[in-house]
PDB file of C-alpha atoms and ligand atoms in Angstrom:
ATOM      1  CA  MET R 189      71.897  18.943  40.455  1.00 93.00           C
ATOM      2  CA  ARG R 190      71.789  17.766  43.614  1.00 96.00           C
ATOM      3  CA  VAL R 191      71.997  13.828  43.261  1.00 97.00           C
ATOM      4  CA  LEU R 192      70.300  11.310  46.152  1.00 98.00           C
ATOM      5  CA  LEU R 193      72.063   7.775  45.242  1.00 98.00           C
ATOM      6  CA  VAL R 194      69.539   4.941  47.031  1.00 98.00           C
ATOM      7  CA  ALA R 195      70.564   1.604  47.732  1.00 98.00           C
ATOM      8  CA  ALA R 196      69.330  -1.240  50.182  1.00 98.00           C
ATOM      9  CA  THR R 197      72.792  -2.244  50.950  1.00 98.00           C
ATOM     10  CA  GLU R 198      76.335  -0.867  50.974  1.00 98.00           C
ATOM     11  CA  MET R 199      77.436  -4.100  49.057  1.00 98.00           C
ATOM     12  CA  GLU R 200      75.242  -3.302  46.215  1.00 98.00           C
ATOM     13  CA  ILE R 201      77.284   0.074  45.577  1.00 98.00           C
ATOM     14  CA  MET R 202      80.596  -1.667  46.998  1.00 98.00           C
ATOM     15  CA  PRO R 203      82.849  -0.361  43.841  1.00 97.00           C
ATOM     16  CA  LEU R 204      81.593   3.223  44.436  1.00 97.00           C
ATOM     17  CA  ILE R 205      82.232   3.435  47.840  1.00 97.00           C
ATOM     18  CA  GLU R 206      85.778   2.482  47.239  1.00 97.00           C
ATOM     19  CA  GLN R 207      85.983   5.074  44.389  1.00 95.00           C
ATOM     20  CA  GLY R 208      85.076   7.837  46.755  1.00 94.00           C
ATOM     21  CA  ILE R 209      81.314   8.006  46.103  1.00 93.00           C
ATOM     22  CA  TYR R 210      80.796   9.862  49.930  1.00 91.00           C
ATOM     23  CA  GLN R 211      83.314  12.167  49.116  1.00 92.00           C
ATOM     24  CA  HIS R 212      81.498  13.520  45.769  1.00 88.00           C
ATOM     25  CA  THR R 213      79.804  16.768  46.548  1.00 87.00           C
ATOM     26  CA  ASN R 214      76.684  16.538  44.461  1.00 94.00           C
ATOM     27  CA  VAL R 215      75.918  13.090  45.419  1.00 97.00           C
ATOM     28  CA  THR R 216      73.999  12.189  48.817  1.00 97.00           C
ATOM     29  CA  VAL R 217      74.812   8.575  49.394  1.00 98.00           C
ATOM     30  CA  ILE R 218      71.783   6.917  51.144  1.00 97.00           C
ATOM     31  CA  ILE R 219      72.142   3.438  52.480  1.00 98.00           C
ATOM     32  CA  THR R 220      68.153   2.202  52.870  1.00 98.00           C
ATOM     33  CA  GLY R 221      68.276  -1.254  54.537  1.00 98.00           C
ATOM     34  CA  VAL R 222      66.074  -4.080  52.710  1.00 98.00           C
ATOM     35  CA  GLY R 223      62.354  -3.795  52.286  1.00 98.00           C
ATOM     36  CA  VAL R 224      59.576  -0.669  51.653  1.00 98.00           C
ATOM     37  CA  ILE R 225      59.314   0.199  55.218  1.00 98.00           C
ATOM     38  CA  ASN R 226      63.136   0.816  55.404  1.00 98.00           C
ATOM     39  CA  THR R 227      63.128   2.815  52.231  1.00 98.00           C
ATOM     40  CA  ALA R 228      60.706   4.740  52.519  1.00 98.00           C
ATOM     41  CA  HIS R 229      61.649   6.164  56.088  1.00 98.00           C
ATOM     42  CA  SER R 230      65.537   6.647  54.906  1.00 98.00           C
ATOM     43  CA  LEU R 231      64.411   8.019  51.623  1.00 98.00           C
ATOM     44  CA  THR R 232      61.672  10.309  53.293  1.00 98.00           C
ATOM     45  CA  LYS R 233      64.542  11.615  56.073  1.00 98.00           C
ATOM     46  CA  ALA R 234      67.190  12.445  53.218  1.00 98.00           C
ATOM     47  CA  ILE R 235      64.383  14.284  50.928  1.00 98.00           C
ATOM     48  CA  GLU R 236      63.670  16.517  54.268  1.00 98.00           C
ATOM     49  CA  ALA R 237      67.005  17.137  55.499  1.00 97.00           C
ATOM     50  CA  GLN R 238      68.088  18.253  51.972  1.00 96.00           C
ATOM     51  CA  LYS R 239      67.638  19.943  48.339  1.00 96.00           C
ATOM     52  CA  THR R 240      67.491  17.027  46.229  1.00 98.00           C
ATOM     53  CA  ASP R 241      66.998  17.611  41.945  1.00 98.00           C
ATOM     54  CA  ILE R 242      66.584  13.652  41.327  1.00 98.00           C
ATOM     55  CA  ILE R 243      66.593  10.154  43.178  1.00 98.00           C
ATOM     56  CA  ILE R 244      68.714   7.440  41.293  1.00 98.00           C
ATOM     57  CA  GLN R 245      67.729   4.014  43.003  1.00 98.00           C
ATOM     58  CA  ALA R 246      70.290   1.406  41.922  1.00 98.00           C
ATOM     59  CA  GLY R 247      71.193  -2.246  43.100  1.00 98.00           C
ATOM     60  CA  ILE R 248      70.388  -5.721  42.323  1.00 98.00           C
ATOM     61  CA  GLY R 249      67.185  -7.592  41.356  1.00 98.00           C
ATOM     62  CA  GLY R 250      66.298 -10.757  39.969  1.00 98.00           C
ATOM     63  CA  ALA R 251      65.378 -10.813  36.224  1.00 98.00           C
ATOM     64  CA  PHE R 252      62.407 -12.597  34.463  1.00 98.00           C
ATOM     65  CA  GLU R 253      63.945 -14.370  31.994  1.00 97.00           C
ATOM     66  CA  SER R 254      60.948 -14.292  29.883  1.00 97.00           C
ATOM     67  CA  ALA R 255      62.191 -10.552  29.140  1.00 98.00           C
ATOM     68  CA  GLY R 256      64.823 -11.739  27.726  1.00 98.00           C
ATOM     69  CA  ILE R 257      67.596 -11.113  30.304  1.00 97.00           C
ATOM     70  CA  ASP R 258      69.915 -12.981  32.262  1.00 97.00           C
ATOM     71  CA  VAL R 259      72.356 -12.687  35.111  1.00 98.00           C
ATOM     72  CA  GLY R 260      74.451  -9.334  34.782  1.00 98.00           C
ATOM     73  CA  ASP R 261      72.165  -7.620  32.676  1.00 98.00           C
ATOM     74  CA  ILE R 262      71.243  -4.273  33.420  1.00 98.00           C
ATOM     75  CA  ALA R 263      67.329  -2.703  33.439  1.00 98.00           C
ATOM     76  CA  VAL R 264      66.262   0.704  33.933  1.00 98.00           C
ATOM     77  CA  ALA R 265      62.397   1.215  35.305  1.00 98.00           C
ATOM     78  CA  LYS R 266      59.748   2.319  32.768  1.00 98.00           C
ATOM     79  CA  SER R 267      57.082   1.102  36.187  1.00 98.00           C
ATOM     80  CA  ASP R 268      57.400  -0.006  39.525  1.00 98.00           C
ATOM     81  CA  ARG R 269      54.351  -1.797  41.254  1.00 98.00           C
ATOM     82  CA  TYR R 270      53.592  -3.255  44.733  1.00 97.00           C
ATOM     83  CA  ILE R 271      52.076  -6.477  43.822  1.00 96.00           C
ATOM     84  CA  HIS R 272      49.781  -6.605  46.863  1.00 92.00           C
ATOM     85  CA  THR R 273      48.069  -3.495  46.073  1.00 94.00           C
ATOM     86  CA  GLY R 274      44.485  -3.644  45.462  1.00 93.00           C
ATOM     87  CA  VAL R 275      40.924  -5.444  46.463  1.00 92.00           C
ATOM     88  CA  GLU R 276      41.226  -9.367  46.270  1.00 82.00           C
ATOM     89  CA  HIS R 277      39.300 -11.525  44.289  1.00 69.00           C
ATOM     90  CA  HIS R 278      36.686 -14.238  45.622  1.00 57.00           C
ATOM     91  CA  ASP R 279      39.092 -17.267  46.557  1.00 51.00           C
ATOM     92  CA  PHE R 280      37.368 -19.949  44.321  1.00 43.00           C
ATOM     93  CA  ARG R 281      35.146 -19.464  41.524  1.00 43.00           C
ATOM     94  CA  LEU R 282      33.702 -22.092  39.274  1.00 39.00           C
ATOM     95  CA  SER R 283      36.210 -22.565  36.031  1.00 41.00           C
ATOM     96  CA  SER R 284      35.500 -21.406  32.739  1.00 42.00           C
ATOM     97  CA  ASN R 285      35.185 -24.245  30.774  1.00 44.00           C
ATOM     98  CA  ILE R 286      32.179 -25.089  32.894  1.00 40.00           C
ATOM     99  CA  HIS R 287      30.339 -21.851  33.193  1.00 47.00           C
ATOM    100  CA  GLY R 288      31.846 -19.733  30.057  1.00 52.00           C
ATOM    101  CA  HIS R 289      34.027 -17.480  32.637  1.00 51.00           C
ATOM    102  CA  THR R 290      37.144 -15.874  30.866  1.00 54.00           C
ATOM    103  CA  PRO R 291      40.087 -15.627  33.328  1.00 53.00           C
ATOM    104  CA  ARG R 292      41.517 -12.306  33.815  1.00 54.00           C
ATOM    105  CA  PRO R 293      45.136 -12.664  33.638  1.00 51.00           C
ATOM    106  CA  GLY R 294      46.814 -14.182  36.935  1.00 49.00           C
ATOM    107  CA  GLU R 295      44.283 -16.223  37.621  1.00 49.00           C
ATOM    108  CA  PHE R 296      45.733 -19.697  38.328  1.00 47.00           C
ATOM    109  CA  TYR R 297      43.704 -22.623  37.656  1.00 45.00           C
ATOM    110  CA  ASN R 298      43.811 -26.172  39.507  1.00 43.00           C
ATOM    111  CA  SER R 299      43.849 -29.052  38.001  1.00 42.00           C
ATOM    112  CA  PRO R 300      40.306 -30.979  38.309  1.00 43.00           C
ATOM    113  CA  LEU R 301      39.731 -32.682  40.959  1.00 41.00           C
ATOM    114  CA  PRO R 302      40.312 -36.588  40.651  1.00 44.00           C
ATOM    115  CA  PHE R 303      36.495 -37.342  41.900  1.00 41.00           C
ATOM    116  CA  PRO R 304      33.300 -35.407  41.521  1.00 41.00           C
ATOM    117  CA  HIS R 305      32.486 -32.441  43.344  1.00 40.00           C
ATOM    118  CA  THR R 306      28.901 -33.179  45.210  1.00 38.00           C
ATOM    119  CA  GLY R 307      27.304 -30.584  47.156  1.00 36.00           C
ATOM    120  CA  GLY R 308      27.743 -26.594  46.579  1.00 36.00           C
ATOM    121  CA  TYR R 309      26.548 -25.536  43.238  1.00 36.00           C
ATOM    122  CA  ASP R 310      25.195 -27.620  40.712  1.00 35.00           C
ATOM    123  CA  ASN R 311      26.060 -31.270  42.031  1.00 38.00           C
ATOM    124  CA  SER R 312      27.892 -31.373  38.963  1.00 37.00           C
ATOM    125  CA  PRO R 313      31.614 -33.182  38.282  1.00 38.00           C
ATOM    126  CA  LEU R 314      33.339 -29.423  38.883  1.00 36.00           C
ATOM    127  CA  SER R 315      37.324 -28.111  38.804  1.00 38.00           C
ATOM    128  CA  PHE R 316      37.366 -24.709  40.657  1.00 37.00           C
ATOM    129  CA  THR R 317      39.220 -21.887  39.793  1.00 38.00           C
ATOM    130  CA  GLN R 318      41.711 -20.478  42.159  1.00 41.00           C
ATOM    131  CA  HIS R 319      43.128 -16.738  41.764  1.00 45.00           C
ATOM    132  CA  VAL R 320      46.869 -16.240  43.618  1.00 57.00           C
ATOM    133  CA  GLY R 321      46.158 -12.729  43.506  1.00 66.00           C
ATOM    134  CA  TYR R 322      47.888 -11.206  40.729  1.00 85.00           C
ATOM    135  CA  PRO R 323      46.627  -8.722  39.573  1.00 87.00           C
ATOM    136  CA  ASN R 324      43.831  -7.521  42.412  1.00 89.00           C
ATOM    137  CA  ASP R 325      41.065  -5.242  41.662  1.00 90.00           C
ATOM    138  CA  PRO R 326      42.502  -1.625  42.103  1.00 94.00           C
ATOM    139  CA  LEU R 327      41.710   0.299  45.357  1.00 96.00           C
ATOM    140  CA  PRO R 328      38.592   2.135  45.577  1.00 95.00           C
ATOM    141  CA  PHE R 329      41.305   5.576  46.464  1.00 96.00           C
ATOM    142  CA  ASP R 330      44.206   6.953  45.388  1.00 97.00           C
ATOM    143  CA  LEU R 331      47.397   6.388  47.155  1.00 97.00           C
ATOM    144  CA  VAL R 332      48.997   9.252  45.433  1.00 97.00           C
ATOM    145  CA  LYS R 333      46.354  12.079  45.229  1.00 97.00           C
ATOM    146  CA  ASP R 334      45.615  12.526  41.195  1.00 97.00           C
ATOM    147  CA  GLN R 335      47.287   9.167  40.107  1.00 97.00           C
ATOM    148  CA  PRO R 336      44.667   6.551  39.683  1.00 97.00           C
ATOM    149  CA  GLU R 337      47.517   3.936  38.818  1.00 97.00           C
ATOM    150  CA  SER R 338      48.447   4.157  42.356  1.00 97.00           C
ATOM    151  CA  ARG R 339      45.201   2.202  43.061  1.00 97.00           C
ATOM    152  CA  GLU R 340      47.049  -0.556  42.053  1.00 96.00           C
ATOM    153  CA  GLY R 341      50.671  -0.061  43.919  1.00 97.00           C
ATOM    154  CA  LEU R 342      51.624   0.950  40.335  1.00 98.00           C
ATOM    155  CA  PHE R 343      53.936   3.985  40.049  1.00 98.00           C
ATOM    156  CA  PHE R 344      55.090   5.122  36.033  1.00 98.00           C
ATOM    157  CA  LEU R 345      58.465   6.848  36.172  1.00 98.00           C
ATOM    158  CA  ASP R 346      59.737   9.194  33.579  1.00 97.00           C
ATOM    159  CA  SER R 347      59.684   7.867  30.311  1.00 98.00           C
ATOM    160  CA  ASP R 348      62.550  10.955  29.099  1.00 98.00           C
ATOM    161  CA  LEU R 349      64.648   9.887  32.007  1.00 98.00           C
ATOM    162  CA  THR R 350      64.198   6.648  31.450  1.00 98.00           C
ATOM    163  CA  GLY R 351      64.903   6.709  27.595  1.00 98.00           C
ATOM    164  CA  LYS R 352      67.656   8.865  27.901  1.00 98.00           C
ATOM    165  CA  SER R 353      69.523   7.129  31.026  1.00 98.00           C
ATOM    166  CA  LYS R 354      69.383   4.055  29.098  1.00 98.00           C
ATOM    167  CA  TYR R 355      70.740   5.758  26.378  1.00 97.00           C
ATOM    168  CA  ILE R 356      73.932   7.325  28.072  1.00 97.00           C
ATOM    169  CA  ILE R 357      74.762   3.735  29.755  1.00 97.00           C
ATOM    170  CA  LYS R 358      74.522   1.619  26.386  1.00 97.00           C
ATOM    171  CA  ASN R 359      76.655   4.010  24.630  1.00 95.00           C
ATOM    172  CA  ASN R 360      79.147   4.357  27.678  1.00 95.00           C
ATOM    173  CA  LEU R 361      79.354   0.696  28.449  1.00 95.00           C
ATOM    174  CA  SER R 362      79.818   0.194  24.559  1.00 93.00           C
ATOM    175  CA  LYS R 363      83.097   1.164  25.216  1.00 88.00           C
ATOM    176  CA  LYS R 364      84.141  -1.675  27.123  1.00 89.00           C
ATOM    177  CA  SER R 365      84.089  -5.078  25.531  1.00 84.00           C
ATOM    178  CA  LEU R 366      81.072  -6.356  27.862  1.00 89.00           C
ATOM    179  CA  ARG R 367      78.528  -9.167  27.000  1.00 89.00           C
ATOM    180  CA  TYR R 368      75.509  -7.885  28.566  1.00 94.00           C
ATOM    181  CA  LYS R 369      72.210  -6.801  27.689  1.00 97.00           C
ATOM    182  CA  ILE R 370      70.476  -3.520  28.364  1.00 97.00           C
ATOM    183  CA  ILE R 371      66.849  -3.291  28.680  1.00 98.00           C
ATOM    184  CA  SER R 372      63.861  -0.737  29.949  1.00 98.00           C
ATOM    185  CA  GLY R 373      60.715  -2.677  31.567  1.00 98.00           C
ATOM    186  CA  ASP R 374      58.549  -2.972  34.283  1.00 98.00           C
ATOM    187  CA  PHE R 375      59.150  -3.830  37.474  1.00 98.00           C
ATOM    188  CA  LEU R 376      57.673  -5.171  40.678  1.00 98.00           C
ATOM    189  CA  THR R 377      58.415  -5.082  43.927  1.00 98.00           C
ATOM    190  CA  VAL R 378      57.765  -7.641  46.513  1.00 97.00           C
ATOM    191  CA  SER R 379      58.212  -8.795  50.515  1.00 96.00           C
ATOM    192  CA  THR R 380      58.488 -12.202  49.614  1.00 95.00           C
ATOM    193  CA  ILE R 381      61.117 -12.989  46.871  1.00 96.00           C
ATOM    194  CA  THR R 382      59.468 -15.486  44.000  1.00 96.00           C
ATOM    195  CA  ALA R 383      60.888 -18.679  44.769  1.00 95.00           C
ATOM    196  CA  THR R 384      58.952 -20.978  42.987  1.00 93.00           C
ATOM    197  CA  SER R 385      57.533 -21.436  39.402  1.00 93.00           C
ATOM    198  CA  ARG R 386      53.893 -21.283  40.260  1.00 88.00           C
ATOM    199  CA  THR R 387      54.680 -17.427  41.400  1.00 92.00           C
ATOM    200  CA  LYS R 388      56.762 -16.780  38.882  1.00 95.00           C
ATOM    201  CA  ASP R 389      53.962 -17.637  36.019  1.00 93.00           C
ATOM    202  CA  ALA R 390      51.377 -15.977  37.875  1.00 92.00           C
ATOM    203  CA  LEU R 391      53.363 -12.801  37.735  1.00 95.00           C
ATOM    204  CA  ILE R 392      54.788 -12.872  34.558  1.00 95.00           C
ATOM    205  CA  GLN R 393      51.160 -13.853  33.330  1.00 92.00           C
ATOM    206  CA  ALA R 394      49.317 -10.844  35.129  1.00 93.00           C
ATOM    207  CA  PHE R 395      52.270  -7.883  34.693  1.00 96.00           C
ATOM    208  CA  LEU R 396      55.239  -8.725  31.833  1.00 97.00           C
ATOM    209  CA  PRO R 397      57.424  -7.403  34.144  1.00 98.00           C
ATOM    210  CA  CYS R 398      61.457  -7.612  33.217  1.00 98.00           C
ATOM    211  CA  MET R 399      62.712  -7.337  37.417  1.00 98.00           C
ATOM    212  CA  GLU R 400      62.125  -7.633  40.969  1.00 98.00           C
ATOM    213  CA  SER R 401      63.278  -6.368  43.731  1.00 98.00           C
ATOM    214  CA  MET R 402      62.016  -5.676  47.542  1.00 98.00           C
ATOM    215  CA  GLU R 403      62.482  -1.590  47.161  1.00 98.00           C
ATOM    216  CA  GLY R 404      61.251   0.470  43.997  1.00 98.00           C
ATOM    217  CA  ALA R 405      58.068   0.573  44.242  1.00 98.00           C
ATOM    218  CA  ALA R 406      58.473   1.936  47.706  1.00 98.00           C
ATOM    219  CA  ALA R 407      61.076   4.442  46.581  1.00 98.00           C
ATOM    220  CA  ALA R 408      58.697   5.500  43.573  1.00 98.00           C
ATOM    221  CA  HIS R 409      56.228   5.810  45.361  1.00 98.00           C
ATOM    222  CA  VAL R 410      58.143   8.690  47.926  1.00 98.00           C
ATOM    223  CA  ALA R 411      59.432  10.514  45.102  1.00 98.00           C
ATOM    224  CA  SER R 412      56.144  10.772  43.709  1.00 98.00           C
ATOM    225  CA  LEU R 413      55.069  12.420  46.602  1.00 98.00           C
ATOM    226  CA  TYR R 414      57.546  14.705  46.880  1.00 98.00           C
ATOM    227  CA  ASN R 415      57.303  15.000  43.074  1.00 98.00           C
ATOM    228  CA  ILE R 416      61.012  14.406  42.535  1.00 98.00           C
ATOM    229  CA  PRO R 417      62.198  12.980  39.477  1.00 98.00           C
ATOM    230  CA  PHE R 418      63.235   9.521  39.716  1.00 98.00           C
ATOM    231  CA  ILE R 419      65.343   6.420  37.942  1.00 98.00           C
ATOM    232  CA  GLU R 420      65.720   2.782  39.254  1.00 98.00           C
ATOM    233  CA  ILE R 421      68.676   0.823  37.303  1.00 98.00           C
ATOM    234  CA  ARG R 422      69.139  -2.671  38.729  1.00 98.00           C
ATOM    235  CA  ALA R 423      71.466  -5.315  37.401  1.00 98.00           C
ATOM    236  CA  ALA R 424      70.341  -8.944  37.701  1.00 98.00           C
ATOM    237  CA  SER R 425      72.219 -11.144  40.685  1.00 98.00           C
ATOM    238  CA  ASN R 426      69.689 -13.841  39.919  1.00 98.00           C
ATOM    239  CA  LEU R 427      66.962 -15.479  37.375  1.00 98.00           C
ATOM    240  CA  VAL R 428      63.656 -15.126  39.390  1.00 98.00           C
ATOM    241  CA  GLY R 429      62.024 -18.505  40.126  1.00 96.00           C
ATOM    242  CA  ILE R 430      63.287 -21.448  42.213  1.00 95.00           C
ATOM    243  CA  ARG R 431      65.782 -20.211  44.520  1.00 90.00           C
ATOM    244  CA  ASN R 432      68.985 -22.142  43.582  1.00 92.00           C
ATOM    245  CA  LYS R 433      71.818 -19.910  45.349  1.00 93.00           C
ATOM    246  CA  SER R 434      74.860 -21.660  43.163  1.00 94.00           C
ATOM    247  CA  ASP R 435      73.000 -19.941  39.925  1.00 95.00           C
ATOM    248  CA  TRP R 436      72.701 -16.394  41.786  1.00 97.00           C
ATOM    249  CA  ASN R 437      75.996 -13.849  40.649  1.00 98.00           C
ATOM    250  CA  ILE R 438      75.860 -10.869  43.141  1.00 98.00           C
ATOM    251  CA  PRO R 439      79.575  -9.744  42.323  1.00 98.00           C
ATOM    252  CA  LEU R 440      78.658  -9.947  38.906  1.00 98.00           C
ATOM    253  CA  ALA R 441      75.399  -7.950  39.325  1.00 98.00           C
ATOM    254  CA  VAL R 442      77.148  -5.242  41.853  1.00 98.00           C
ATOM    255  CA  GLU R 443      79.820  -4.538  38.822  1.00 98.00           C
ATOM    256  CA  ARG R 444      77.385  -4.004  36.009  1.00 98.00           C
ATOM    257  CA  VAL R 445      75.433  -1.866  38.328  1.00 98.00           C
ATOM    258  CA  CYS R 446      78.314   0.144  39.127  1.00 98.00           C
ATOM    259  CA  LEU R 447      79.349   0.543  35.941  1.00 97.00           C
ATOM    260  CA  ALA R 448      75.714   1.876  34.610  1.00 98.00           C
ATOM    261  CA  LEU R 449      75.719   4.372  37.267  1.00 98.00           C
ATOM    262  CA  ASN R 450      79.580   5.671  36.880  1.00 96.00           C
ATOM    263  CA  ALA R 451      77.997   6.271  33.484  1.00 96.00           C
ATOM    264  CA  LEU R 452      75.264   8.252  34.640  1.00 96.00           C
ATOM    265  CA  LEU R 453      76.747  10.387  37.789  1.00 95.00           C
ATOM    266  CA  PRO R 454      77.736  13.939  37.084  1.00 83.00           C
TER     267      PRO R 454
HETATM  268  O1  LIG B 664      69.799 -15.888  50.381  1.00 56.22           O
HETATM  269  C1  LIG B 664      71.022 -15.254  50.472  1.00 56.22           C
HETATM  270  O2  LIG B 664      71.850 -15.599  51.307  1.00 56.22           O
HETATM  271  C2  LIG B 664      70.966 -14.161  49.962  1.00 56.22           C
HETATM  272  C3  LIG B 664      72.466 -13.008  50.379  1.00 56.22           C
HETATM  273  C4  LIG B 664      72.781 -11.644  49.909  1.00 56.22           C
HETATM  274  C5  LIG B 664      71.293 -11.403  49.443  1.00 56.22           C
HETATM  275  C6  LIG B 664      70.066 -12.127  49.280  1.00 56.22           C
HETATM  276  C7  LIG B 664      69.090 -11.282  48.896  1.00 56.22           C
HETATM  277  O3  LIG B 664      68.346 -11.876  48.651  1.00 56.22           O
HETATM  278  C8  LIG B 664      69.118  -9.838  48.630  1.00 56.22           C
HETATM  279  C9  LIG B 664      68.100  -9.349  48.645  1.00 56.22           C
HETATM  280  C10 LIG B 664      68.065  -7.964  47.979  1.00 56.22           C
HETATM  281  O4  LIG B 664      68.586  -7.984  46.509  1.00 56.22           O
HETATM  282  C11 LIG B 664      67.276  -7.748  45.711  1.00 56.22           C
HETATM  283  N1  LIG B 664      67.150  -8.697  45.283  1.00 56.22           N
HETATM  284  C12 LIG B 664      67.737  -9.997  44.257  1.00 56.22           C
HETATM  285  N2  LIG B 664      67.393 -10.385  44.002  1.00 56.22           N
HETATM  286  C13 LIG B 664      65.922 -10.210  44.343  1.00 56.22           C
HETATM  287  C14 LIG B 664      64.538 -11.295  43.933  1.00 56.22           C
HETATM  288  O5  LIG B 664      64.887 -12.617  42.894  1.00 56.22           O
HETATM  289  N3  LIG B 664      63.269 -11.034  44.265  1.00 56.22           N
HETATM  290  C15 LIG B 664      63.457  -9.934  45.076  1.00 56.22           C
HETATM  291  N4  LIG B 664      64.740  -9.254  45.490  1.00 56.22           N
HETATM  292  C16 LIG B 664      65.618  -9.611  45.156  1.00 56.22           C
HETATM  293  C17 LIG B 664      66.104  -7.390  46.738  1.00 56.22           C
HETATM  294  O6  LIG B 664      65.883  -5.505  46.575  1.00 56.22           O
HETATM  295  C18 LIG B 664      66.777  -6.984  48.391  1.00 56.22           C
HETATM  296  O7  LIG B 664      67.249  -5.768  48.152  1.00 56.22           O
HETATM  297  C19 LIG B 664      70.238 -13.238  49.874  1.00 56.22           C
END
């Protein structure tokens, strides 16, 4: 079986590189660079150049604490999604408490203005709702033919593969005395790293995610276009939210994701 192992940076799989992963005959390693375009470009080139039976994307990511995971924990993706795909809602709407509008998940409500609103709708003292963009309405066309979920930038990963991968990693790592958690869940792909509580909360409300990265949905998208089985595994280097670098632990996340890969690779 020919495995394409994909990581955004060498740093993220350095322990495997030092072990000689590049010499492994069944595994081709691609370092794509950070972000969706770099990932799509490198992955497409590699798939066009050689027979690929399975793609494994691995790396570090930001964990959503609300999913019950912490720095150093491992997550296997059930799905990955470009958060910005779709059709935007109107910027401002009248708030529900006045007009009975039921908020959609992800709609963000500003506090009422501290003064009566005059002009505009009906001259009453109003508060406004502001939508921060999640979730959008679906696009009116598929990004991947016959995959209606791709209209929302969403890619489902093979549940059998995800389940088996989690099981193998968990079994293998149980032999080591590590304090860590492994879960499977829904991943998000961003181009702007989330760095405020407001955006984090809106993402949680809209998508109930467990992990955020800058590449996952792009790899899932390309794998889906080529109909190649795809697994995504990340270990958390940080919690999503206010960016405090002293709380990050990239070395721990790299060590953990490489332990997971060692368990999985043939
Ligand atoms: O700010 C720095 O100095 C710095 C140093 C090393 C790495 C970074 C990153 O931001 C890593 C981006 C890289 O890792 C993934 N990643 C990790 N955490 C997150 C996150 O909270 N949100 C999105 N992506 C994250 C991502 O896939 C990139 O490949 C910064």
